[in-house]
């Protein structure tokens, strides 16, 4: 079953939108397997956003993600990576369609409320960057039989 990293970014936490965002992902059927509030330091921020190193917005992005606490989470489910990405909307909130988190709740390209891993490969890297094995929970949910037809 796929797992993917979600960050409720500092702007969402500051604006009191954490519950709304978690709720949308939970209601989609995704299962929370890890969750913690943390203040990301510059080292972690630079590693997490390493693919953007050298881009014009990189320093600003590191500054933003380290500016205030965030909530890091891991969601699990069939197709979790793309399910989270489509629920999030596109990077620029202004170009995100209504119905998505970014399209309903934001107006900016940087302050876009939420992060979701963009592939299974980056999900694996990002999950291990933010969480230890012990912090990741494996547990059955009876409701999963009503959400997904494929069983492990
Ligand atoms: P994603 O979060 O939709 O995957 P990425 O292209 O991976 O978008 O960019 C990472 C983050 O960097 C974005 O979520 C956003 O916060 C920020 N960002 C991306 N492009 C720009 C930009 O042109 N200006 C300022 N910030 C940006
Ligand atoms: Mg990305």
PDB file of C-alpha atoms in Angstrom, residues 8-98:
ATOM      1  CA  UNK A   8       0.558  21.146   6.712  1.00  0.00           C
ATOM      2  CA  UNK A   9       2.725  24.188   6.001  1.00  0.00           C
ATOM      3  CA  UNK A  10       3.282  27.091   8.434  1.00  0.00           C
ATOM      4  CA  UNK A  11       0.724  29.318   6.668  1.00  0.00           C
ATOM      5  CA  UNK A  12      -2.023  26.710   7.094  1.00  0.00           C
ATOM      6  CA  UNK A  13      -1.207  26.232  10.772  1.00  0.00           C
ATOM      7  CA  UNK A  14      -1.125  30.008  11.343  1.00  0.00           C
ATOM      8  CA  UNK A  15      -4.473  30.389   9.575  1.00  0.00           C
ATOM      9  CA  UNK A  16      -6.162  27.628  11.573  1.00  0.00           C
ATOM     10  CA  UNK A  17      -6.663  25.407   8.535  1.00  0.00           C
ATOM     11  CA  UNK A  18      -4.905  22.253   9.801  1.00  0.00           C
ATOM     12  CA  UNK A  19      -8.119  20.456  10.729  1.00  0.00           C
ATOM     13  CA  UNK A  20      -9.755  21.353   7.424  1.00  0.00           C
ATOM     14  CA  UNK A  21      -6.810  19.972   5.450  1.00  0.00           C
ATOM     15  CA  UNK A  22      -6.467  16.787   7.510  1.00  0.00           C
ATOM     16  CA  UNK A  23     -10.208  16.278   7.296  1.00  0.00           C
ATOM     17  CA  UNK A  24     -10.269  16.521   3.494  1.00  0.00           C
ATOM     18  CA  UNK A  25      -7.516  13.897   3.199  1.00  0.00           C
ATOM     19  CA  UNK A  26      -9.110  11.609   5.806  1.00  0.00           C
ATOM     20  CA  UNK A  27     -12.519  11.855   4.163  1.00  0.00           C
ATOM     21  CA  UNK A  28     -10.947  10.875   0.843  1.00  0.00           C
ATOM     22  CA  UNK A  29     -10.320   7.517   2.540  1.00  0.00           C
ATOM     23  CA  UNK A  30      -6.617   7.919   3.277  1.00  0.00           C
ATOM     24  CA  UNK A  31      -5.315   6.535   6.562  1.00  0.00           C
ATOM     25  CA  UNK A  32      -3.092   8.536   8.923  1.00  0.00           C
ATOM     26  CA  UNK A  33      -0.034   6.424   9.770  1.00  0.00           C
ATOM     27  CA  UNK A  34       2.181   9.170  11.280  1.00  0.00           C
ATOM     28  CA  UNK A  35       1.682  12.704  12.564  1.00  0.00           C
ATOM     29  CA  UNK A  36       3.777  15.242  14.455  1.00  0.00           C
ATOM     30  CA  UNK A  37       4.061  18.973  14.950  1.00  0.00           C
ATOM     31  CA  UNK A  38       7.567  20.302  14.466  1.00  0.00           C
ATOM     32  CA  UNK A  39       9.707  23.325  13.731  1.00  0.00           C
ATOM     33  CA  UNK A  40      11.709  22.481  10.621  1.00  0.00           C
ATOM     34  CA  UNK A  41      15.317  23.711  10.798  1.00  0.00           C
ATOM     35  CA  UNK A  42      17.344  24.975   7.863  1.00  0.00           C
ATOM     36  CA  UNK A  43      19.240  21.689   7.412  1.00  0.00           C
ATOM     37  CA  UNK A  44      16.036  19.651   7.085  1.00  0.00           C
ATOM     38  CA  UNK A  45      14.403  22.306   4.874  1.00  0.00           C
ATOM     39  CA  UNK A  46      17.360  22.317   2.471  1.00  0.00           C
ATOM     40  CA  UNK A  47      17.371  18.501   2.293  1.00  0.00           C
ATOM     41  CA  UNK A  48      13.614  18.259   1.801  1.00  0.00           C
ATOM     42  CA  UNK A  49      13.642  20.860  -0.982  1.00  0.00           C
ATOM     43  CA  UNK A  50      17.059  19.836  -2.422  1.00  0.00           C
ATOM     44  CA  UNK A  51      15.644  19.464  -5.968  1.00  0.00           C
ATOM     45  CA  UNK A  52      14.842  23.187  -5.926  1.00  0.00           C
ATOM     46  CA  UNK A  53      18.340  24.248  -4.825  1.00  0.00           C
ATOM     47  CA  UNK A  54      19.586  26.930  -7.229  1.00  0.00           C
ATOM     48  CA  UNK A  55      16.118  28.135  -8.239  1.00  0.00           C
ATOM     49  CA  UNK A  56      15.223  31.788  -7.732  1.00  0.00           C
ATOM     50  CA  UNK A  57      12.713  31.004  -4.963  1.00  0.00           C
ATOM     51  CA  UNK A  58      14.855  28.475  -3.041  1.00  0.00           C
ATOM     52  CA  UNK A  59      16.115  30.722  -0.206  1.00  0.00           C
ATOM     53  CA  UNK A  60      12.670  32.251   0.235  1.00  0.00           C
ATOM     54  CA  UNK A  61      11.108  28.775   0.339  1.00  0.00           C
ATOM     55  CA  UNK A  62      13.567  27.593   3.009  1.00  0.00           C
ATOM     56  CA  UNK A  63      12.829  30.794   4.958  1.00  0.00           C
ATOM     57  CA  UNK A  64       9.077  30.215   4.687  1.00  0.00           C
ATOM     58  CA  UNK A  65       9.049  26.546   5.696  1.00  0.00           C
ATOM     59  CA  UNK A  66      11.298  27.258   8.735  1.00  0.00           C
ATOM     60  CA  UNK A  67       9.445  30.438   9.784  1.00  0.00           C
ATOM     61  CA  UNK A  68       6.888  28.815  12.102  1.00  0.00           C
ATOM     62  CA  UNK A  69       5.872  25.280  13.160  1.00  0.00           C
ATOM     63  CA  UNK A  70       4.239  22.848  10.768  1.00  0.00           C
ATOM     64  CA  UNK A  71       2.521  19.469  10.975  1.00  0.00           C
ATOM     65  CA  UNK A  72       4.190  16.543   9.244  1.00  0.00           C
ATOM     66  CA  UNK A  73       2.068  13.524   8.385  1.00  0.00           C
ATOM     67  CA  UNK A  74       2.170  10.273   6.479  1.00  0.00           C
ATOM     68  CA  UNK A  75      -0.993   9.093   4.722  1.00  0.00           C
ATOM     69  CA  UNK A  76      -1.474   5.571   3.432  1.00  0.00           C
ATOM     70  CA  UNK A  77      -3.871   4.207   0.849  1.00  0.00           C
ATOM     71  CA  UNK A  78      -4.345   2.839  -2.639  1.00  0.00           C
ATOM     72  CA  UNK A  79      -2.735   5.394  -4.974  1.00  0.00           C
ATOM     73  CA  UNK A  80      -2.009   7.665  -1.981  1.00  0.00           C
ATOM     74  CA  UNK A  81       0.630   9.744  -3.803  1.00  0.00           C
ATOM     75  CA  UNK A  82      -1.624  10.896  -6.630  1.00  0.00           C
ATOM     76  CA  UNK A  83      -4.732  11.001  -4.430  1.00  0.00           C
ATOM     77  CA  UNK A  84      -3.004  13.561  -2.180  1.00  0.00           C
ATOM     78  CA  UNK A  85      -1.644  15.535  -5.146  1.00  0.00           C
ATOM     79  CA  UNK A  86      -5.055  15.810  -6.804  1.00  0.00           C
ATOM     80  CA  UNK A  87      -6.732  16.773  -3.524  1.00  0.00           C
ATOM     81  CA  UNK A  88      -4.045  19.477  -3.005  1.00  0.00           C
ATOM     82  CA  UNK A  89      -4.403  21.132  -6.416  1.00  0.00           C
ATOM     83  CA  UNK A  90      -1.631  22.716  -8.466  1.00  0.00           C
ATOM     84  CA  UNK A  91       1.364  24.572  -7.024  1.00  0.00           C
ATOM     85  CA  UNK A  92       0.008  28.066  -7.656  1.00  0.00           C
ATOM     86  CA  UNK A  93      -3.198  28.464  -5.653  1.00  0.00           C
ATOM     87  CA  UNK A  94      -4.409  31.002  -8.206  1.00  0.00           C
ATOM     88  CA  UNK A  95      -4.297  28.311 -10.887  1.00  0.00           C
ATOM     89  CA  UNK A  96      -5.756  25.558  -8.699  1.00  0.00           C
ATOM     90  CA  UNK A  97      -9.296  24.551  -9.469  1.00  0.00           C
ATOM     91  CA  UNK A  98     -12.052  25.039  -6.896  1.00  0.00           C
TER      92      UNK A  98
END
